[in-house]
């Protein structure tokens, strides 16, 4: 069965510093990986995905993620965090051989960017 | 472009009352549709998904049901709400084609059962 783990419940970072949100996955076969962000009382917003190709994927709002097959990781990064990046971040993996593009989500990581 | 709507945005219902939440998608055809519940502002639980009209797959046994009466309409229902049904309900869609796999989420419905 596919699974993703986000080992940190919360990440605190000062504004202007680099931001990293960790995600590891377990899947048989090639993984399709996704990152989403959720602001309070809002739906999830799609940030980026890795399907195939370059290991460094660029997405919305200056975010990028690096796919590392040997470490089974897909960490989300931003070179310089903004206070407005404070939100809940979810990593997800597509469920293989399942109808309907089902995704399995991690438990989420809350990011707090302090001024 | 595609948009997804959910209503109502918030709902307060007494225990034992019925429930109907609606989700509609615009700008695409034959989407895959999903209902999630998010409790305590954290993890997402997939409740139902649908790959076509009248085709509903249930992920967890519960007090809820889903229906897809039209191609771009997805409804979440309950005959009698329980306190444990409180939460943030999210509808999502994805393309049924092979070009993309990501899901796109609606704004959500906050349900409080009292």
PDB file of C-alpha atoms in Angstrom:
ATOM      1  CA  UNK A   1       0.000   0.000   0.000  1.00  0.00           C
ATOM      2  CA  UNK A   2       1.139   3.534  -0.694  1.00  0.00           C
ATOM      3  CA  UNK A   3       1.871   5.922   2.152  1.00  0.00           C
ATOM      4  CA  UNK A   4       3.450   9.270   2.839  1.00  0.00           C
ATOM      5  CA  UNK A   5       4.915  10.554   6.072  1.00  0.00           C
ATOM      6  CA  UNK A   6       5.461  14.116   7.159  1.00  0.00           C
ATOM      7  CA  UNK A   7       7.696  13.727  10.207  1.00  0.00           C
ATOM      8  CA  UNK A   8       7.296  17.274  11.520  1.00  0.00           C
ATOM      9  CA  UNK A   9       4.011  18.496  12.955  1.00  0.00           C
ATOM     10  CA  UNK A  10       5.248  22.071  12.850  1.00  0.00           C
ATOM     11  CA  UNK A  11       8.112  24.010  11.321  1.00  0.00           C
ATOM     12  CA  UNK A  12       9.091  27.437  12.592  1.00  0.00           C
ATOM     13  CA  UNK A  13      11.227  29.712  10.467  1.00  0.00           C
ATOM     14  CA  UNK A  14      12.130  33.366  10.437  1.00  0.00           C
ATOM     15  CA  UNK A  15      11.021  35.485   7.515  1.00  0.00           C
ATOM     16  CA  UNK A  16      13.690  35.579   4.826  1.00  0.00           C
ATOM     17  CA  UNK A  17      15.232  32.268   5.886  1.00  0.00           C
ATOM     18  CA  UNK A  18      15.025  29.087   3.812  1.00  0.00           C
ATOM     19  CA  UNK A  19      11.997  26.887   4.405  1.00  0.00           C
ATOM     20  CA  UNK A  20      11.980  23.102   4.125  1.00  0.00           C
ATOM     21  CA  UNK A  21       9.008  20.836   4.737  1.00  0.00           C
ATOM     22  CA  UNK A  22       9.854  17.150   4.772  1.00  0.00           C
ATOM     23  CA  UNK A  23       8.004  14.286   3.127  1.00  0.00           C
ATOM     24  CA  UNK A  24       8.940  10.649   2.694  1.00  0.00           C
ATOM     25  CA  UNK A  25       6.968   8.096   0.756  1.00  0.00           C
ATOM     26  CA  UNK A  26       6.502   4.381   0.416  1.00  0.00           C
ATOM     27  CA  UNK A  27       5.182   3.064  -2.871  1.00  0.00           C
ATOM     28  CA  UNK A  28       5.797   0.134  -5.141  1.00  0.00           C
ATOM     29  CA  UNK A  29       6.720   1.300  -8.595  1.00  0.00           C
ATOM     30  CA  UNK A  30       7.237   4.865  -9.756  1.00  0.00           C
ATOM     31  CA  UNK A  31       5.704   7.423  -7.428  1.00  0.00           C
ATOM     32  CA  UNK A  32       3.509  10.320  -8.474  1.00  0.00           C
ATOM     33  CA  UNK A  33       3.989  12.939  -5.736  1.00  0.00           C
ATOM     34  CA  UNK A  34       2.188  16.169  -4.915  1.00  0.00           C
ATOM     35  CA  UNK A  35       2.342  19.120  -2.550  1.00  0.00           C
ATOM     36  CA  UNK A  36      -0.644  21.171  -1.393  1.00  0.00           C
ATOM     37  CA  UNK A  37      -1.049  24.186   0.876  1.00  0.00           C
ATOM     38  CA  UNK A  38      -4.070  25.021   3.002  1.00  0.00           C
ATOM     39  CA  UNK A  39      -4.800  28.391   4.557  1.00  0.00           C
ATOM     40  CA  UNK A  40      -7.210  28.599   7.525  1.00  0.00           C
ATOM     41  CA  UNK A  41     -10.783  27.649   6.668  1.00  0.00           C
ATOM     42  CA  UNK A  42      -9.937  27.236   2.995  1.00  0.00           C
ATOM     43  CA  UNK A  43      -9.625  24.346   0.602  1.00  0.00           C
ATOM     44  CA  UNK A  44      -6.292  22.854  -0.389  1.00  0.00           C
ATOM     45  CA  UNK A  45      -4.339  24.578  -3.154  1.00  0.00           C
ATOM     46  CA  UNK A  46      -2.160  22.577  -5.510  1.00  0.00           C
ATOM     47  CA  UNK A  47       1.494  23.692  -5.417  1.00  0.00           C
ATOM     48  CA  UNK A  48       3.446  21.243  -7.551  1.00  0.00           C
ATOM     49  CA  UNK A  49       3.837  17.643  -8.633  1.00  0.00           C
ATOM     50  CA  UNK A  50       6.464  15.115  -9.648  1.00  0.00           C
ATOM     51  CA  UNK A  51       5.490  12.579 -12.263  1.00  0.00           C
ATOM     52  CA  UNK A  52       8.707  11.998 -14.173  1.00  0.00           C
ATOM     53  CA  UNK A  53      11.706  13.943 -15.458  1.00  0.00           C
ATOM     54  CA  UNK A  54      13.846  16.418 -13.562  1.00  0.00           C
ATOM     55  CA  UNK A  55      14.193  15.699  -9.877  1.00  0.00           C
ATOM     56  CA  UNK A  56      13.795  19.384  -9.039  1.00  0.00           C
ATOM     57  CA  UNK A  57      10.241  20.510  -9.605  1.00  0.00           C
ATOM     58  CA  UNK A  58       9.220  24.156  -9.536  1.00  0.00           C
ATOM     59  CA  UNK A  59       5.747  25.208  -8.510  1.00  0.00           C
ATOM     60  CA  UNK A  60       3.571  28.094  -7.460  1.00  0.00           C
ATOM     61  CA  UNK A  61       4.495  30.969  -5.119  1.00  0.00           C
ATOM     62  CA  UNK A  62       8.247  30.322  -5.414  1.00  0.00           C
ATOM     63  CA  UNK A  63       8.085  26.799  -4.003  1.00  0.00           C
ATOM     64  CA  UNK A  64      10.071  23.883  -5.338  1.00  0.00           C
ATOM     65  CA  UNK A  65      10.505  20.264  -4.361  1.00  0.00           C
ATOM     66  CA  UNK A  66      13.278  17.782  -4.838  1.00  0.00           C
ATOM     67  CA  UNK A  67      12.519  14.169  -5.646  1.00  0.00           C
ATOM     68  CA  UNK A  68      15.129  11.790  -4.214  1.00  0.00           C
ATOM     69  CA  UNK A  69      14.518   8.200  -5.199  1.00  0.00           C
ATOM     70  CA  UNK A  70      17.284   6.694  -3.090  1.00  0.00           C
ATOM     71  CA  UNK A  71      16.001   8.393   0.049  1.00  0.00           C
ATOM     72  CA  UNK A  72      12.334   8.053  -0.978  1.00  0.00           C
ATOM     73  CA  UNK A  73      11.819  11.710  -0.176  1.00  0.00           C
ATOM     74  CA  UNK A  74      10.068  14.660  -1.751  1.00  0.00           C
ATOM     75  CA  UNK A  75      10.890  17.683   0.401  1.00  0.00           C
ATOM     76  CA  UNK A  76       9.259  21.030  -0.266  1.00  0.00           C
ATOM     77  CA  UNK A  77      11.540  24.065  -0.251  1.00  0.00           C
ATOM     78  CA  UNK A  78      11.445  27.803  -0.557  1.00  0.00           C
ATOM     79  CA  UNK A  79      14.671  29.846  -0.574  1.00  0.00           C
ATOM     80  CA  UNK A  80      13.240  32.806   1.336  1.00  0.00           C
ATOM     81  CA  UNK A  81      10.110  32.367   3.439  1.00  0.00           C
ATOM     82  CA  UNK A  82       7.410  35.003   3.779  1.00  0.00           C
ATOM     83  CA  UNK A  83       5.042  35.559   6.676  1.00  0.00           C
ATOM     84  CA  UNK A  84       2.242  34.824   4.209  1.00  0.00           C
ATOM     85  CA  UNK A  85       3.651  31.307   3.729  1.00  0.00           C
ATOM     86  CA  UNK A  86       2.343  30.420   7.192  1.00  0.00           C
ATOM     87  CA  UNK A  87      -0.140  27.642   6.504  1.00  0.00           C
ATOM     88  CA  UNK A  88      -0.712  23.885   6.613  1.00  0.00           C
ATOM     89  CA  UNK A  89       1.189  21.870   4.011  1.00  0.00           C
ATOM     90  CA  UNK A  90       0.286  18.418   2.754  1.00  0.00           C
ATOM     91  CA  UNK A  91       2.316  15.903   0.790  1.00  0.00           C
ATOM     92  CA  UNK A  92       0.408  13.280  -1.222  1.00  0.00           C
ATOM     93  CA  UNK A  93       1.088  10.243  -3.386  1.00  0.00           C
ATOM     94  CA  UNK A  94      -1.107   8.804  -6.092  1.00  0.00           C
ATOM     95  CA  UNK A  95      -2.546   5.405  -5.295  1.00  0.00           C
ATOM     96  CA  UNK A  96      -1.176   2.990  -7.874  1.00  0.00           C
ATOM     97  CA  UNK A  97      -3.603   0.883  -9.887  1.00  0.00           C
ATOM     98  CA  UNK A  98      -6.630   2.544  -8.367  1.00  0.00           C
ATOM     99  CA  UNK A  99      -9.465   4.022 -10.360  1.00  0.00           C
ATOM    100  CA  UNK A 100     -10.093   7.706 -10.217  1.00  0.00           C
ATOM    101  CA  UNK A 101      -6.677   9.211  -9.421  1.00  0.00           C
ATOM    102  CA  UNK A 102      -6.989   8.618  -5.699  1.00  0.00           C
ATOM    103  CA  UNK A 103      -4.381  10.276  -3.520  1.00  0.00           C
ATOM    104  CA  UNK A 104      -3.026   9.315  -0.127  1.00  0.00           C
ATOM    105  CA  UNK A 105      -2.198  12.372   1.991  1.00  0.00           C
ATOM    106  CA  UNK A 106       0.308  12.828   4.754  1.00  0.00           C
ATOM    107  CA  UNK A 107      -0.786  14.153   8.105  1.00  0.00           C
ATOM    108  CA  UNK A 108       0.223  17.707   7.309  1.00  0.00           C
ATOM    109  CA  UNK A 109       2.905  20.080   8.573  1.00  0.00           C
ATOM    110  CA  UNK A 110       2.055  23.445   9.998  1.00  0.00           C
ATOM    111  CA  UNK A 111       4.487  26.170   8.947  1.00  0.00           C
ATOM    112  CA  UNK A 112       4.846  29.306  11.010  1.00  0.00           C
ATOM    113  CA  UNK A 113       6.952  32.083   9.534  1.00  0.00           C
ATOM    114  CA  UNK A 114       7.835  34.735  12.084  1.00  0.00           C
ATOM    115  CA  UNK A 115       8.578  38.342  11.117  1.00  0.00           C
TER     116      UNK A 115
ATOM    117  CA  UNK B   1     -10.785  27.572 -16.753  1.00  0.00           C
ATOM    118  CA  UNK B   2     -12.216  25.130 -14.284  1.00  0.00           C
ATOM    119  CA  UNK B   3     -13.872  26.115 -11.034  1.00  0.00           C
ATOM    120  CA  UNK B   4     -15.358  24.129  -8.195  1.00  0.00           C
ATOM    121  CA  UNK B   5     -18.122  25.324  -5.915  1.00  0.00           C
ATOM    122  CA  UNK B   6     -19.352  24.043  -2.595  1.00  0.00           C
ATOM    123  CA  UNK B   7     -22.311  25.116  -0.542  1.00  0.00           C
ATOM    124  CA  UNK B   8     -23.170  25.981   2.031  1.00  0.00           C
ATOM    125  CA  UNK B   9     -19.943  27.441   3.385  1.00  0.00           C
ATOM    126  CA  UNK B  10     -20.975  26.822   6.980  1.00  0.00           C
ATOM    127  CA  UNK B  11     -23.722  24.763   8.541  1.00  0.00           C
ATOM    128  CA  UNK B  12     -24.905  24.154  12.083  1.00  0.00           C
ATOM    129  CA  UNK B  13     -27.246  21.199  12.432  1.00  0.00           C
ATOM    130  CA  UNK B  14     -28.742  19.364  15.423  1.00  0.00           C
ATOM    131  CA  UNK B  15     -28.043  15.711  16.059  1.00  0.00           C
ATOM    132  CA  UNK B  16     -30.485  13.516  14.178  1.00  0.00           C
ATOM    133  CA  UNK B  17     -31.212  16.008  11.428  1.00  0.00           C
ATOM    134  CA  UNK B  18     -30.583  15.284   7.724  1.00  0.00           C
ATOM    135  CA  UNK B  19     -27.675  16.656   5.721  1.00  0.00           C
ATOM    136  CA  UNK B  20     -27.123  17.623   2.126  1.00  0.00           C
ATOM    137  CA  UNK B  21     -23.904  19.206   0.900  1.00  0.00           C
ATOM    138  CA  UNK B  22     -23.496  20.046  -2.740  1.00  0.00           C
ATOM    139  CA  UNK B  23     -20.470  20.337  -4.984  1.00  0.00           C
ATOM    140  CA  UNK B  24     -20.415  21.406  -8.618  1.00  0.00           C
ATOM    141  CA  UNK B  25     -17.584  21.709 -11.104  1.00  0.00           C
ATOM    142  CA  UNK B  26     -17.479  23.997 -14.114  1.00  0.00           C
ATOM    143  CA  UNK B  27     -15.255  24.035 -17.168  1.00  0.00           C
ATOM    144  CA  UNK B  28     -14.560  20.342 -17.508  1.00  0.00           C
ATOM    145  CA  UNK B  29     -16.429  17.199 -18.418  1.00  0.00           C
ATOM    146  CA  UNK B  30     -16.454  13.709 -16.924  1.00  0.00           C
ATOM    147  CA  UNK B  31     -14.269  14.644 -13.947  1.00  0.00           C
ATOM    148  CA  UNK B  32     -13.377  12.304 -11.125  1.00  0.00           C
ATOM    149  CA  UNK B  33     -15.024  13.677  -7.965  1.00  0.00           C
ATOM    150  CA  UNK B  34     -14.133  13.234  -4.308  1.00  0.00           C
ATOM    151  CA  UNK B  35     -15.491  13.975  -0.851  1.00  0.00           C
ATOM    152  CA  UNK B  36     -13.034  14.373   2.028  1.00  0.00           C
ATOM    153  CA  UNK B  37     -13.497  15.152   5.699  1.00  0.00           C
ATOM    154  CA  UNK B  38     -10.903  17.037   7.681  1.00  0.00           C
ATOM    155  CA  UNK B  39     -11.140  16.882  11.443  1.00  0.00           C
ATOM    156  CA  UNK B  40      -9.378  19.242  13.842  1.00  0.00           C
ATOM    157  CA  UNK B  41      -7.689  21.151  11.024  1.00  0.00           C
ATOM    158  CA  UNK B  42      -5.363  18.330  10.200  1.00  0.00           C
ATOM    159  CA  UNK B  43      -5.478  15.096   8.254  1.00  0.00           C
ATOM    160  CA  UNK B  44      -7.723  14.386   5.307  1.00  0.00           C
ATOM    161  CA  UNK B  45      -9.952  11.345   5.170  1.00  0.00           C
ATOM    162  CA  UNK B  46     -11.298  10.286   1.781  1.00  0.00           C
ATOM    163  CA  UNK B  47     -14.978   9.480   2.184  1.00  0.00           C
ATOM    164  CA  UNK B  48     -16.226   8.826  -1.353  1.00  0.00           C
ATOM    165  CA  UNK B  49     -15.091   9.123  -4.917  1.00  0.00           C
ATOM    166  CA  UNK B  50     -16.826   8.862  -8.258  1.00  0.00           C
ATOM    167  CA  UNK B  51     -15.514   8.217 -11.753  1.00  0.00           C
ATOM    168  CA  UNK B  52     -18.852   8.797 -13.476  1.00  0.00           C
ATOM    169  CA  UNK B  53     -22.570   9.487 -13.115  1.00  0.00           C
ATOM    170  CA  UNK B  54     -24.123   7.105 -10.633  1.00  0.00           C
ATOM    171  CA  UNK B  55     -20.767   5.469  -9.833  1.00  0.00           C
ATOM    172  CA  UNK B  56     -19.868   5.925  -6.179  1.00  0.00           C
ATOM    173  CA  UNK B  57     -17.088   4.223  -4.236  1.00  0.00           C
ATOM    174  CA  UNK B  58     -17.143   4.385  -0.466  1.00  0.00           C
ATOM    175  CA  UNK B  59     -13.834   4.403   1.347  1.00  0.00           C
ATOM    176  CA  UNK B  60     -14.986   4.037   4.923  1.00  0.00           C
ATOM    177  CA  UNK B  61     -18.230   2.736   6.422  1.00  0.00           C
ATOM    178  CA  UNK B  62     -20.063   5.583   8.066  1.00  0.00           C
ATOM    179  CA  UNK B  63     -23.224   7.527   8.538  1.00  0.00           C
ATOM    180  CA  UNK B  64     -22.884   9.325   5.224  1.00  0.00           C
ATOM    181  CA  UNK B  65     -23.732   8.616   1.596  1.00  0.00           C
ATOM    182  CA  UNK B  66     -22.878  10.250  -1.716  1.00  0.00           C
ATOM    183  CA  UNK B  67     -24.596  10.613  -5.039  1.00  0.00           C
ATOM    184  CA  UNK B  68     -23.680  11.905  -8.473  1.00  0.00           C
ATOM    185  CA  UNK B  69     -26.899  12.726 -10.289  1.00  0.00           C
ATOM    186  CA  UNK B  70     -25.189  14.746 -13.023  1.00  0.00           C
ATOM    187  CA  UNK B  71     -21.740  14.699 -14.592  1.00  0.00           C
ATOM    188  CA  UNK B  72     -20.412  17.669 -12.626  1.00  0.00           C
ATOM    189  CA  UNK B  73     -22.520  17.464  -9.470  1.00  0.00           C
ATOM    190  CA  UNK B  74     -21.581  15.548  -6.340  1.00  0.00           C
ATOM    191  CA  UNK B  75     -23.771  15.439  -3.248  1.00  0.00           C
ATOM    192  CA  UNK B  76     -22.939  14.299   0.271  1.00  0.00           C
ATOM    193  CA  UNK B  77     -25.897  13.283   2.411  1.00  0.00           C
ATOM    194  CA  UNK B  78     -26.929  11.864   5.732  1.00  0.00           C
ATOM    195  CA  UNK B  79     -30.335  10.817   7.028  1.00  0.00           C
ATOM    196  CA  UNK B  80     -29.452  11.416  10.673  1.00  0.00           C
ATOM    197  CA  UNK B  81     -26.398  13.379  11.742  1.00  0.00           C
ATOM    198  CA  UNK B  82     -24.175  12.293  14.627  1.00  0.00           C
ATOM    199  CA  UNK B  83     -21.966  14.517  16.749  1.00  0.00           C
ATOM    200  CA  UNK B  84     -18.977  12.775  15.196  1.00  0.00           C
ATOM    201  CA  UNK B  85     -19.996  14.031  11.745  1.00  0.00           C
ATOM    202  CA  UNK B  86     -18.755  17.509  12.633  1.00  0.00           C
ATOM    203  CA  UNK B  87     -15.808  18.629  10.558  1.00  0.00           C
ATOM    204  CA  UNK B  88     -14.623  20.430   7.468  1.00  0.00           C
ATOM    205  CA  UNK B  89     -15.885  18.783   4.287  1.00  0.00           C
ATOM    206  CA  UNK B  90     -13.946  19.228   1.108  1.00  0.00           C
ATOM    207  CA  UNK B  91     -14.960  18.364  -2.425  1.00  0.00           C
ATOM    208  CA  UNK B  92     -12.306  17.879  -5.106  1.00  0.00           C
ATOM    209  CA  UNK B  93     -12.068  16.980  -8.761  1.00  0.00           C
ATOM    210  CA  UNK B  94      -9.427  15.604 -11.077  1.00  0.00           C
ATOM    211  CA  UNK B  95      -9.250  15.027 -14.793  1.00  0.00           C
ATOM    212  CA  UNK B  96     -10.302  11.632 -16.003  1.00  0.00           C
ATOM    213  CA  UNK B  97      -7.666  11.814 -18.722  1.00  0.00           C
ATOM    214  CA  UNK B  98      -4.102  10.645 -18.347  1.00  0.00           C
ATOM    215  CA  UNK B  99      -2.591  14.106 -18.778  1.00  0.00           C
ATOM    216  CA  UNK B 100      -2.680  15.055 -15.141  1.00  0.00           C
ATOM    217  CA  UNK B 101      -3.290  13.414 -11.819  1.00  0.00           C
ATOM    218  CA  UNK B 102      -3.593  16.225  -9.320  1.00  0.00           C
ATOM    219  CA  UNK B 103      -6.817  17.008  -7.546  1.00  0.00           C
ATOM    220  CA  UNK B 104      -8.314  20.475  -7.217  1.00  0.00           C
ATOM    221  CA  UNK B 105     -10.250  21.360  -4.124  1.00  0.00           C
ATOM    222  CA  UNK B 106     -13.305  23.440  -3.409  1.00  0.00           C
ATOM    223  CA  UNK B 107     -13.514  26.016  -0.606  1.00  0.00           C
ATOM    224  CA  UNK B 108     -15.038  23.564   1.855  1.00  0.00           C
ATOM    225  CA  UNK B 109     -18.066  23.393   4.139  1.00  0.00           C
ATOM    226  CA  UNK B 110     -17.685  23.735   7.900  1.00  0.00           C
ATOM    227  CA  UNK B 111     -20.275  21.459   9.538  1.00  0.00           C
ATOM    228  CA  UNK B 112     -21.008  21.673  13.241  1.00  0.00           C
ATOM    229  CA  UNK B 113     -23.402  19.120  14.693  1.00  0.00           C
ATOM    230  CA  UNK B 114     -24.854  20.246  18.020  1.00  0.00           C
TER     231      UNK B 114
END
